């Protein structure tokens, strides 16, 4: 069973960083997507990375897990420089990270149980009885108890995301990464998924990073916020700090206002 960890209360000083980026630059075919990003993700809290579409949020997330390496700068996870890690060290680091992709990324040929069990069977020597106990506990935790025999094509979009969430939890990761979990969901299901993220993160005291351009339900679950635009950090800090910011772009983006520096392309 996963071990519950203490969670810092709101208003307490932020913990040290689980993830840091220092002057990260990344370009594709001459187009610079990240242009000197420096930011930090506090340990044991929920950090939301926000910004307009195409501003480099998902690209930054892929640097956290070493799927991309910066052209310049550094990415540090739990005190270790990710670009300097060997392949076996990268794999070990990723086992301590749980990632939920936009569509859940389920294997279409496996039922829900086998999808969630996959990381346990690949990366541990658990017995099948232990695997079953862990999988069923995680499915119950995300509200999918009784659905373990269903195939991915029998699941709604929200159920697929929750299934991906359950799979992300089975190895008891210290860091949880969510790549636009609200994508394709209606406002009610977005709010429910965000509340589930908050409940799970609070229960286990994990570090969570949520990528989103939604400023409603997702913003409400944040402890800290990193706001990106044009491949750079516009502003970062505690949620209330950004809510009360006087920066023109921050004010426009968070309020969804028409007037401001952000315009239609």
PDB file of C-alpha atoms in Angstrom:
ATOM      1  CA  UNK A   1       0.000   0.000   0.000  1.00  0.00           C
ATOM      2  CA  UNK A   2       1.111   3.554  -0.639  1.00  0.00           C
ATOM      3  CA  UNK A   3       2.351   5.441   2.406  1.00  0.00           C
ATOM      4  CA  UNK A   4       0.526   8.636   3.310  1.00  0.00           C
ATOM      5  CA  UNK A   5       2.878  11.605   3.682  1.00  0.00           C
ATOM      6  CA  UNK A   6       2.354  14.844   5.544  1.00  0.00           C
ATOM      7  CA  UNK A   7       1.402  17.800   3.367  1.00  0.00           C
ATOM      8  CA  UNK A   8       2.433  21.399   4.093  1.00  0.00           C
ATOM      9  CA  UNK A   9      -0.472  23.626   5.009  1.00  0.00           C
ATOM     10  CA  UNK A  10      -1.386  26.673   2.986  1.00  0.00           C
ATOM     11  CA  UNK A  11       0.530  29.701   4.154  1.00  0.00           C
ATOM     12  CA  UNK A  12       3.533  27.692   5.379  1.00  0.00           C
ATOM     13  CA  UNK A  13       6.917  28.350   3.719  1.00  0.00           C
ATOM     14  CA  UNK A  14       7.408  26.452   0.449  1.00  0.00           C
ATOM     15  CA  UNK A  15       9.495  23.296   0.582  1.00  0.00           C
ATOM     16  CA  UNK A  16      12.688  22.848  -1.411  1.00  0.00           C
ATOM     17  CA  UNK A  17      12.480  22.165  -5.129  1.00  0.00           C
ATOM     18  CA  UNK A  18      11.801  18.762  -6.626  1.00  0.00           C
ATOM     19  CA  UNK A  19      12.430  20.089 -10.142  1.00  0.00           C
ATOM     20  CA  UNK A  20      14.434  23.091 -11.327  1.00  0.00           C
ATOM     21  CA  UNK A  21      15.037  24.532 -14.788  1.00  0.00           C
ATOM     22  CA  UNK A  22      17.950  26.891 -15.375  1.00  0.00           C
ATOM     23  CA  UNK A  23      18.012  28.871 -18.628  1.00  0.00           C
ATOM     24  CA  UNK A  24      16.461  26.048 -20.669  1.00  0.00           C
ATOM     25  CA  UNK A  25      16.435  26.618 -24.424  1.00  0.00           C
ATOM     26  CA  UNK A  26      14.969  24.284 -27.042  1.00  0.00           C
ATOM     27  CA  UNK A  27      14.429  24.764 -30.773  1.00  0.00           C
ATOM     28  CA  UNK A  28      12.914  22.572 -33.491  1.00  0.00           C
ATOM     29  CA  UNK A  29      13.850  23.214 -37.145  1.00  0.00           C
ATOM     30  CA  UNK A  30      15.110  26.671 -36.244  1.00  0.00           C
ATOM     31  CA  UNK A  31      11.965  27.596 -34.277  1.00  0.00           C
ATOM     32  CA  UNK A  32      12.796  28.330 -30.639  1.00  0.00           C
ATOM     33  CA  UNK A  33      10.074  26.895 -28.406  1.00  0.00           C
ATOM     34  CA  UNK A  34      11.774  27.430 -25.041  1.00  0.00           C
ATOM     35  CA  UNK A  35      13.764  30.633 -24.782  1.00  0.00           C
ATOM     36  CA  UNK A  36      15.688  30.592 -21.514  1.00  0.00           C
ATOM     37  CA  UNK A  37      13.148  29.088 -19.097  1.00  0.00           C
ATOM     38  CA  UNK A  38      14.152  29.249 -15.440  1.00  0.00           C
ATOM     39  CA  UNK A  39      11.624  27.966 -12.910  1.00  0.00           C
ATOM     40  CA  UNK A  40      11.242  25.618  -9.963  1.00  0.00           C
ATOM     41  CA  UNK A  41       8.655  23.097  -8.799  1.00  0.00           C
ATOM     42  CA  UNK A  42       8.370  22.963  -4.973  1.00  0.00           C
ATOM     43  CA  UNK A  43       8.424  19.506  -3.429  1.00  0.00           C
ATOM     44  CA  UNK A  44       5.153  18.196  -2.001  1.00  0.00           C
ATOM     45  CA  UNK A  45       2.880  20.742  -3.688  1.00  0.00           C
ATOM     46  CA  UNK A  46       0.774  21.079  -6.845  1.00  0.00           C
ATOM     47  CA  UNK A  47       2.366  23.293  -9.479  1.00  0.00           C
ATOM     48  CA  UNK A  48       0.319  24.258 -12.519  1.00  0.00           C
ATOM     49  CA  UNK A  49       2.172  25.309 -15.668  1.00  0.00           C
ATOM     50  CA  UNK A  50      -0.152  27.550 -17.651  1.00  0.00           C
ATOM     51  CA  UNK A  51      -0.035  29.553 -20.837  1.00  0.00           C
ATOM     52  CA  UNK A  52      -1.594  29.875 -24.295  1.00  0.00           C
ATOM     53  CA  UNK A  53      -1.527  26.958 -26.720  1.00  0.00           C
ATOM     54  CA  UNK A  54       1.831  26.480 -28.414  1.00  0.00           C
ATOM     55  CA  UNK A  55       3.842  28.279 -25.775  1.00  0.00           C
ATOM     56  CA  UNK A  56       6.041  25.312 -24.806  1.00  0.00           C
ATOM     57  CA  UNK A  57       4.255  23.781 -21.798  1.00  0.00           C
ATOM     58  CA  UNK A  58       4.321  20.159 -22.964  1.00  0.00           C
ATOM     59  CA  UNK A  59       7.831  20.579 -24.367  1.00  0.00           C
ATOM     60  CA  UNK A  60       8.970  21.716 -20.925  1.00  0.00           C
ATOM     61  CA  UNK A  61       7.265  18.726 -19.294  1.00  0.00           C
ATOM     62  CA  UNK A  62       9.118  16.346 -21.602  1.00  0.00           C
ATOM     63  CA  UNK A  63      12.387  17.853 -20.415  1.00  0.00           C
ATOM     64  CA  UNK A  64      11.442  16.902 -16.841  1.00  0.00           C
ATOM     65  CA  UNK A  65      11.420  13.198 -17.748  1.00  0.00           C
ATOM     66  CA  UNK A  66      14.369  13.338 -20.142  1.00  0.00           C
ATOM     67  CA  UNK A  67      12.330  12.635 -23.272  1.00  0.00           C
ATOM     68  CA  UNK A  68      13.850  15.866 -24.600  1.00  0.00           C
ATOM     69  CA  UNK A  69      17.220  17.387 -23.743  1.00  0.00           C
ATOM     70  CA  UNK A  70      17.809  21.136 -23.708  1.00  0.00           C
ATOM     71  CA  UNK A  71      19.914  22.790 -26.378  1.00  0.00           C
ATOM     72  CA  UNK A  72      21.226  25.017 -23.613  1.00  0.00           C
ATOM     73  CA  UNK A  73      20.606  25.216 -19.874  1.00  0.00           C
ATOM     74  CA  UNK A  74      19.906  22.514 -17.337  1.00  0.00           C
ATOM     75  CA  UNK A  75      17.010  20.518 -15.879  1.00  0.00           C
ATOM     76  CA  UNK A  76      17.515  19.233 -12.334  1.00  0.00           C
ATOM     77  CA  UNK A  77      15.222  16.587 -10.827  1.00  0.00           C
ATOM     78  CA  UNK A  78      15.708  15.667  -7.177  1.00  0.00           C
ATOM     79  CA  UNK A  79      19.166  17.244  -7.248  1.00  0.00           C
ATOM     80  CA  UNK A  80      20.387  15.449 -10.383  1.00  0.00           C
ATOM     81  CA  UNK A  81      21.033  17.006 -13.807  1.00  0.00           C
ATOM     82  CA  UNK A  82      18.739  15.142 -16.208  1.00  0.00           C
ATOM     83  CA  UNK A  83      20.831  15.817 -19.369  1.00  0.00           C
ATOM     84  CA  UNK A  84      23.848  14.232 -17.646  1.00  0.00           C
ATOM     85  CA  UNK A  85      22.073  10.985 -16.725  1.00  0.00           C
ATOM     86  CA  UNK A  86      22.942   7.729 -18.453  1.00  0.00           C
ATOM     87  CA  UNK A  87      20.110   5.724 -20.026  1.00  0.00           C
ATOM     88  CA  UNK A  88      19.863   3.335 -17.065  1.00  0.00           C
ATOM     89  CA  UNK A  89      19.796   6.304 -14.668  1.00  0.00           C
ATOM     90  CA  UNK A  90      17.039   7.938 -16.728  1.00  0.00           C
ATOM     91  CA  UNK A  91      14.951   4.767 -16.568  1.00  0.00           C
ATOM     92  CA  UNK A  92      15.411   4.584 -12.802  1.00  0.00           C
ATOM     93  CA  UNK A  93      14.366   8.245 -12.464  1.00  0.00           C
ATOM     94  CA  UNK A  94      11.259   7.690 -14.594  1.00  0.00           C
ATOM     95  CA  UNK A  95      10.155   4.800 -12.384  1.00  0.00           C
ATOM     96  CA  UNK A  96       9.797   7.360  -9.626  1.00  0.00           C
ATOM     97  CA  UNK A  97       7.562   9.505 -11.836  1.00  0.00           C
ATOM     98  CA  UNK A  98       3.962   8.874 -12.806  1.00  0.00           C
ATOM     99  CA  UNK A  99       2.743  10.551 -15.979  1.00  0.00           C
ATOM    100  CA  UNK A 100      -0.808  10.991 -17.226  1.00  0.00           C
ATOM    101  CA  UNK A 101      -0.982  11.839 -20.923  1.00  0.00           C
ATOM    102  CA  UNK A 102      -3.830  13.731 -22.578  1.00  0.00           C
ATOM    103  CA  UNK A 103      -5.769  10.640 -23.711  1.00  0.00           C
ATOM    104  CA  UNK A 104      -4.677   8.270 -20.947  1.00  0.00           C
ATOM    105  CA  UNK A 105      -2.383   6.427 -23.417  1.00  0.00           C
ATOM    106  CA  UNK A 106      -3.962   3.033 -22.704  1.00  0.00           C
ATOM    107  CA  UNK A 107      -3.019  -0.104 -24.635  1.00  0.00           C
ATOM    108  CA  UNK A 108      -6.039  -0.848 -26.835  1.00  0.00           C
ATOM    109  CA  UNK A 109      -5.433  -4.630 -26.753  1.00  0.00           C
ATOM    110  CA  UNK A 110      -5.474  -4.852 -22.938  1.00  0.00           C
ATOM    111  CA  UNK A 111      -8.397  -4.565 -20.552  1.00  0.00           C
ATOM    112  CA  UNK A 112      -8.361  -1.951 -17.826  1.00  0.00           C
ATOM    113  CA  UNK A 113      -6.853  -4.262 -15.202  1.00  0.00           C
ATOM    114  CA  UNK A 114      -3.913  -5.262 -17.409  1.00  0.00           C
ATOM    115  CA  UNK A 115      -3.304  -1.663 -18.454  1.00  0.00           C
ATOM    116  CA  UNK A 116      -2.970  -0.556 -14.849  1.00  0.00           C
ATOM    117  CA  UNK A 117      -0.943  -3.650 -13.909  1.00  0.00           C
ATOM    118  CA  UNK A 118       1.532  -3.177 -16.768  1.00  0.00           C
ATOM    119  CA  UNK A 119       4.146  -1.066 -14.885  1.00  0.00           C
ATOM    120  CA  UNK A 120       4.096  -3.472 -11.927  1.00  0.00           C
ATOM    121  CA  UNK A 121       4.696  -6.476 -14.166  1.00  0.00           C
ATOM    122  CA  UNK A 122       7.421  -4.681 -16.124  1.00  0.00           C
ATOM    123  CA  UNK A 123       9.368  -3.052 -13.305  1.00  0.00           C
ATOM    124  CA  UNK A 124       8.781  -5.138 -10.146  1.00  0.00           C
ATOM    125  CA  UNK A 125       8.824  -8.742  -8.990  1.00  0.00           C
ATOM    126  CA  UNK A 126       5.428  -8.577  -7.322  1.00  0.00           C
ATOM    127  CA  UNK A 127       3.375 -11.761  -7.247  1.00  0.00           C
ATOM    128  CA  UNK A 128       0.132 -11.772  -9.219  1.00  0.00           C
ATOM    129  CA  UNK A 129      -1.790 -11.640  -5.944  1.00  0.00           C
ATOM    130  CA  UNK A 130       0.160  -8.527  -4.902  1.00  0.00           C
ATOM    131  CA  UNK A 131      -0.379  -7.012  -8.343  1.00  0.00           C
ATOM    132  CA  UNK A 132      -4.110  -7.598  -8.084  1.00  0.00           C
ATOM    133  CA  UNK A 133      -4.317  -6.033  -4.628  1.00  0.00           C
ATOM    134  CA  UNK A 134      -2.448  -2.924  -5.760  1.00  0.00           C
ATOM    135  CA  UNK A 135      -4.363  -2.543  -9.043  1.00  0.00           C
ATOM    136  CA  UNK A 136      -7.770  -2.946  -7.421  1.00  0.00           C
ATOM    137  CA  UNK A 137      -6.862  -0.427  -4.712  1.00  0.00           C
ATOM    138  CA  UNK A 138      -5.750   2.138  -7.293  1.00  0.00           C
ATOM    139  CA  UNK A 139      -8.862   1.587  -9.436  1.00  0.00           C
ATOM    140  CA  UNK A 140     -11.082   2.087  -6.405  1.00  0.00           C
ATOM    141  CA  UNK A 141      -9.139   5.226  -5.548  1.00  0.00           C
ATOM    142  CA  UNK A 142      -9.916   6.822  -8.919  1.00  0.00           C
ATOM    143  CA  UNK A 143     -13.539   5.697  -8.960  1.00  0.00           C
ATOM    144  CA  UNK A 144     -13.193   2.761 -11.381  1.00  0.00           C
ATOM    145  CA  UNK A 145     -13.925  -0.161  -9.069  1.00  0.00           C
ATOM    146  CA  UNK A 146     -15.847  -2.826 -10.996  1.00  0.00           C
ATOM    147  CA  UNK A 147     -14.586  -1.650 -14.403  1.00  0.00           C
ATOM    148  CA  UNK A 148     -11.390  -3.712 -14.450  1.00  0.00           C
ATOM    149  CA  UNK A 149     -12.553  -6.054 -17.250  1.00  0.00           C
ATOM    150  CA  UNK A 150     -13.591  -3.276 -19.621  1.00  0.00           C
ATOM    151  CA  UNK A 151     -11.559  -2.573 -22.764  1.00  0.00           C
ATOM    152  CA  UNK A 152     -10.348   0.988 -23.494  1.00  0.00           C
ATOM    153  CA  UNK A 153     -12.893   1.424 -26.317  1.00  0.00           C
ATOM    154  CA  UNK A 154     -15.671   0.792 -23.782  1.00  0.00           C
ATOM    155  CA  UNK A 155     -14.542   3.696 -21.582  1.00  0.00           C
ATOM    156  CA  UNK A 156     -15.578   7.342 -21.787  1.00  0.00           C
ATOM    157  CA  UNK A 157     -12.926  10.023 -22.152  1.00  0.00           C
ATOM    158  CA  UNK A 158     -13.061  10.815 -18.452  1.00  0.00           C
ATOM    159  CA  UNK A 159     -12.791   7.127 -17.522  1.00  0.00           C
ATOM    160  CA  UNK A 160      -9.727   6.704 -19.768  1.00  0.00           C
ATOM    161  CA  UNK A 161      -8.029   9.610 -18.026  1.00  0.00           C
ATOM    162  CA  UNK A 162      -8.825   8.167 -14.600  1.00  0.00           C
ATOM    163  CA  UNK A 163      -7.504   4.796 -15.768  1.00  0.00           C
ATOM    164  CA  UNK A 164      -4.293   6.488 -16.865  1.00  0.00           C
ATOM    165  CA  UNK A 165      -4.166   8.150 -13.453  1.00  0.00           C
ATOM    166  CA  UNK A 166      -4.489   4.768 -11.713  1.00  0.00           C
ATOM    167  CA  UNK A 167      -1.658   3.371 -13.828  1.00  0.00           C
ATOM    168  CA  UNK A 168       0.499   6.412 -12.986  1.00  0.00           C
ATOM    169  CA  UNK A 169       0.038   5.638  -9.272  1.00  0.00           C
ATOM    170  CA  UNK A 170       0.883   1.933  -9.105  1.00  0.00           C
ATOM    171  CA  UNK A 171       4.660   2.355  -8.675  1.00  0.00           C
ATOM    172  CA  UNK A 172       4.119   4.854  -5.831  1.00  0.00           C
ATOM    173  CA  UNK A 173       5.918   7.734  -7.585  1.00  0.00           C
ATOM    174  CA  UNK A 174       7.130  10.783  -5.701  1.00  0.00           C
ATOM    175  CA  UNK A 175       6.430  12.997  -8.717  1.00  0.00           C
ATOM    176  CA  UNK A 176       3.173  13.023 -10.722  1.00  0.00           C
ATOM    177  CA  UNK A 177       3.026  14.741 -14.129  1.00  0.00           C
ATOM    178  CA  UNK A 178      -0.241  15.583 -15.890  1.00  0.00           C
ATOM    179  CA  UNK A 179      -0.134  16.703 -19.537  1.00  0.00           C
ATOM    180  CA  UNK A 180      -3.371  18.664 -20.105  1.00  0.00           C
ATOM    181  CA  UNK A 181      -5.604  16.213 -18.191  1.00  0.00           C
ATOM    182  CA  UNK A 182      -8.573  18.490 -18.914  1.00  0.00           C
ATOM    183  CA  UNK A 183      -8.190  18.148 -22.707  1.00  0.00           C
ATOM    184  CA  UNK A 184     -11.443  16.980 -24.323  1.00  0.00           C
ATOM    185  CA  UNK A 185     -13.470  17.074 -21.105  1.00  0.00           C
ATOM    186  CA  UNK A 186     -16.518  19.199 -20.369  1.00  0.00           C
ATOM    187  CA  UNK A 187     -16.271  21.720 -17.486  1.00  0.00           C
ATOM    188  CA  UNK A 188     -17.948  19.431 -14.935  1.00  0.00           C
ATOM    189  CA  UNK A 189     -15.700  16.448 -15.653  1.00  0.00           C
ATOM    190  CA  UNK A 190     -12.673  18.749 -15.729  1.00  0.00           C
ATOM    191  CA  UNK A 191     -13.570  20.004 -12.251  1.00  0.00           C
ATOM    192  CA  UNK A 192     -14.081  16.433 -10.986  1.00  0.00           C
ATOM    193  CA  UNK A 193     -10.747  15.248 -12.402  1.00  0.00           C
ATOM    194  CA  UNK A 194      -8.920  18.242 -10.919  1.00  0.00           C
ATOM    195  CA  UNK A 195     -10.499  17.555  -7.536  1.00  0.00           C
ATOM    196  CA  UNK A 196      -9.355  13.929  -7.815  1.00  0.00           C
ATOM    197  CA  UNK A 197      -5.808  15.097  -8.573  1.00  0.00           C
ATOM    198  CA  UNK A 198      -5.891  17.292  -5.488  1.00  0.00           C
ATOM    199  CA  UNK A 199      -7.264  14.521  -3.266  1.00  0.00           C
ATOM    200  CA  UNK A 200      -4.639  11.991  -4.380  1.00  0.00           C
ATOM    201  CA  UNK A 201      -1.771  14.472  -4.150  1.00  0.00           C
ATOM    202  CA  UNK A 202      -2.837  15.580  -0.664  1.00  0.00           C
ATOM    203  CA  UNK A 203      -3.247  11.985   0.482  1.00  0.00           C
ATOM    204  CA  UNK A 204       0.272  10.925  -0.472  1.00  0.00           C
ATOM    205  CA  UNK A 205       2.157  14.229  -0.291  1.00  0.00           C
ATOM    206  CA  UNK A 206       3.580  13.739  -3.776  1.00  0.00           C
ATOM    207  CA  UNK A 207       4.875  16.526  -5.987  1.00  0.00           C
ATOM    208  CA  UNK A 208       2.409  17.181  -8.817  1.00  0.00           C
ATOM    209  CA  UNK A 209       2.864  19.155 -12.024  1.00  0.00           C
ATOM    210  CA  UNK A 210      -0.220  19.923 -14.122  1.00  0.00           C
ATOM    211  CA  UNK A 211       0.080  21.335 -17.648  1.00  0.00           C
ATOM    212  CA  UNK A 212      -2.947  23.314 -18.779  1.00  0.00           C
ATOM    213  CA  UNK A 213      -4.236  26.383 -20.589  1.00  0.00           C
ATOM    214  CA  UNK A 214      -7.503  26.248 -18.628  1.00  0.00           C
ATOM    215  CA  UNK A 215      -7.744  28.993 -16.004  1.00  0.00           C
ATOM    216  CA  UNK A 216     -10.781  27.819 -14.074  1.00  0.00           C
ATOM    217  CA  UNK A 217     -10.845  24.377 -12.431  1.00  0.00           C
ATOM    218  CA  UNK A 218      -7.120  23.745 -12.935  1.00  0.00           C
ATOM    219  CA  UNK A 219      -6.095  27.082 -11.415  1.00  0.00           C
ATOM    220  CA  UNK A 220      -8.159  26.305  -8.326  1.00  0.00           C
ATOM    221  CA  UNK A 221      -6.123  23.168  -7.489  1.00  0.00           C
ATOM    222  CA  UNK A 222      -2.748  24.929  -7.768  1.00  0.00           C
ATOM    223  CA  UNK A 223      -0.483  25.713  -4.842  1.00  0.00           C
ATOM    224  CA  UNK A 224       1.975  27.434  -7.161  1.00  0.00           C
ATOM    225  CA  UNK A 225       1.740  28.586 -10.774  1.00  0.00           C
ATOM    226  CA  UNK A 226       4.270  28.992 -13.583  1.00  0.00           C
ATOM    227  CA  UNK A 227       2.934  31.161 -16.412  1.00  0.00           C
ATOM    228  CA  UNK A 228       4.602  30.720 -19.809  1.00  0.00           C
ATOM    229  CA  UNK A 229       4.291  32.809 -22.952  1.00  0.00           C
ATOM    230  CA  UNK A 230       6.491  32.869 -26.006  1.00  0.00           C
ATOM    231  CA  UNK A 231       8.796  30.239 -24.565  1.00  0.00           C
ATOM    232  CA  UNK A 232       9.593  32.291 -21.463  1.00  0.00           C
ATOM    233  CA  UNK A 233       8.375  32.493 -17.888  1.00  0.00           C
ATOM    234  CA  UNK A 234       6.174  35.543 -17.530  1.00  0.00           C
ATOM    235  CA  UNK A 235       5.625  35.061 -13.816  1.00  0.00           C
ATOM    236  CA  UNK A 236       5.773  32.323 -11.186  1.00  0.00           C
ATOM    237  CA  UNK A 237       4.762  32.071  -7.557  1.00  0.00           C
ATOM    238  CA  UNK A 238       1.969  31.114  -5.193  1.00  0.00           C
ATOM    239  CA  UNK A 239      -1.524  30.958  -6.680  1.00  0.00           C
ATOM    240  CA  UNK A 240      -2.789  34.003  -4.812  1.00  0.00           C
ATOM    241  CA  UNK A 241       0.287  35.963  -5.848  1.00  0.00           C
ATOM    242  CA  UNK A 242      -0.567  35.482  -9.514  1.00  0.00           C
ATOM    243  CA  UNK A 243      -4.269  36.052  -8.922  1.00  0.00           C
ATOM    244  CA  UNK A 244      -3.418  39.496  -7.511  1.00  0.00           C
ATOM    245  CA  UNK A 245      -0.634  40.236 -10.028  1.00  0.00           C
ATOM    246  CA  UNK A 246      -0.440  43.612 -11.739  1.00  0.00           C
ATOM    247  CA  UNK A 247       1.463  42.182 -14.733  1.00  0.00           C
ATOM    248  CA  UNK A 248      -0.654  42.952 -17.855  1.00  0.00           C
ATOM    249  CA  UNK A 249      -0.269  39.504 -19.426  1.00  0.00           C
ATOM    250  CA  UNK A 250      -0.922  37.646 -16.156  1.00  0.00           C
ATOM    251  CA  UNK A 251      -4.039  39.691 -15.457  1.00  0.00           C
ATOM    252  CA  UNK A 252      -5.400  39.159 -18.981  1.00  0.00           C
ATOM    253  CA  UNK A 253      -4.691  35.426 -19.101  1.00  0.00           C
ATOM    254  CA  UNK A 254      -6.072  34.553 -15.678  1.00  0.00           C
ATOM    255  CA  UNK A 255      -9.190  36.654 -16.161  1.00  0.00           C
ATOM    256  CA  UNK A 256      -9.716  35.587 -19.780  1.00  0.00           C
ATOM    257  CA  UNK A 257     -10.001  39.234 -20.786  1.00  0.00           C
ATOM    258  CA  UNK A 258     -10.150  40.436 -24.396  1.00  0.00           C
ATOM    259  CA  UNK A 259      -8.025  43.526 -23.813  1.00  0.00           C
ATOM    260  CA  UNK A 260      -4.322  43.032 -23.139  1.00  0.00           C
ATOM    261  CA  UNK A 261      -0.994  42.017 -24.697  1.00  0.00           C
ATOM    262  CA  UNK A 262      -2.258  38.579 -25.783  1.00  0.00           C
ATOM    263  CA  UNK A 263      -4.036  38.818 -29.143  1.00  0.00           C
ATOM    264  CA  UNK A 264      -5.281  36.442 -31.839  1.00  0.00           C
ATOM    265  CA  UNK A 265      -2.461  35.217 -34.101  1.00  0.00           C
TER     266      UNK A 265
END
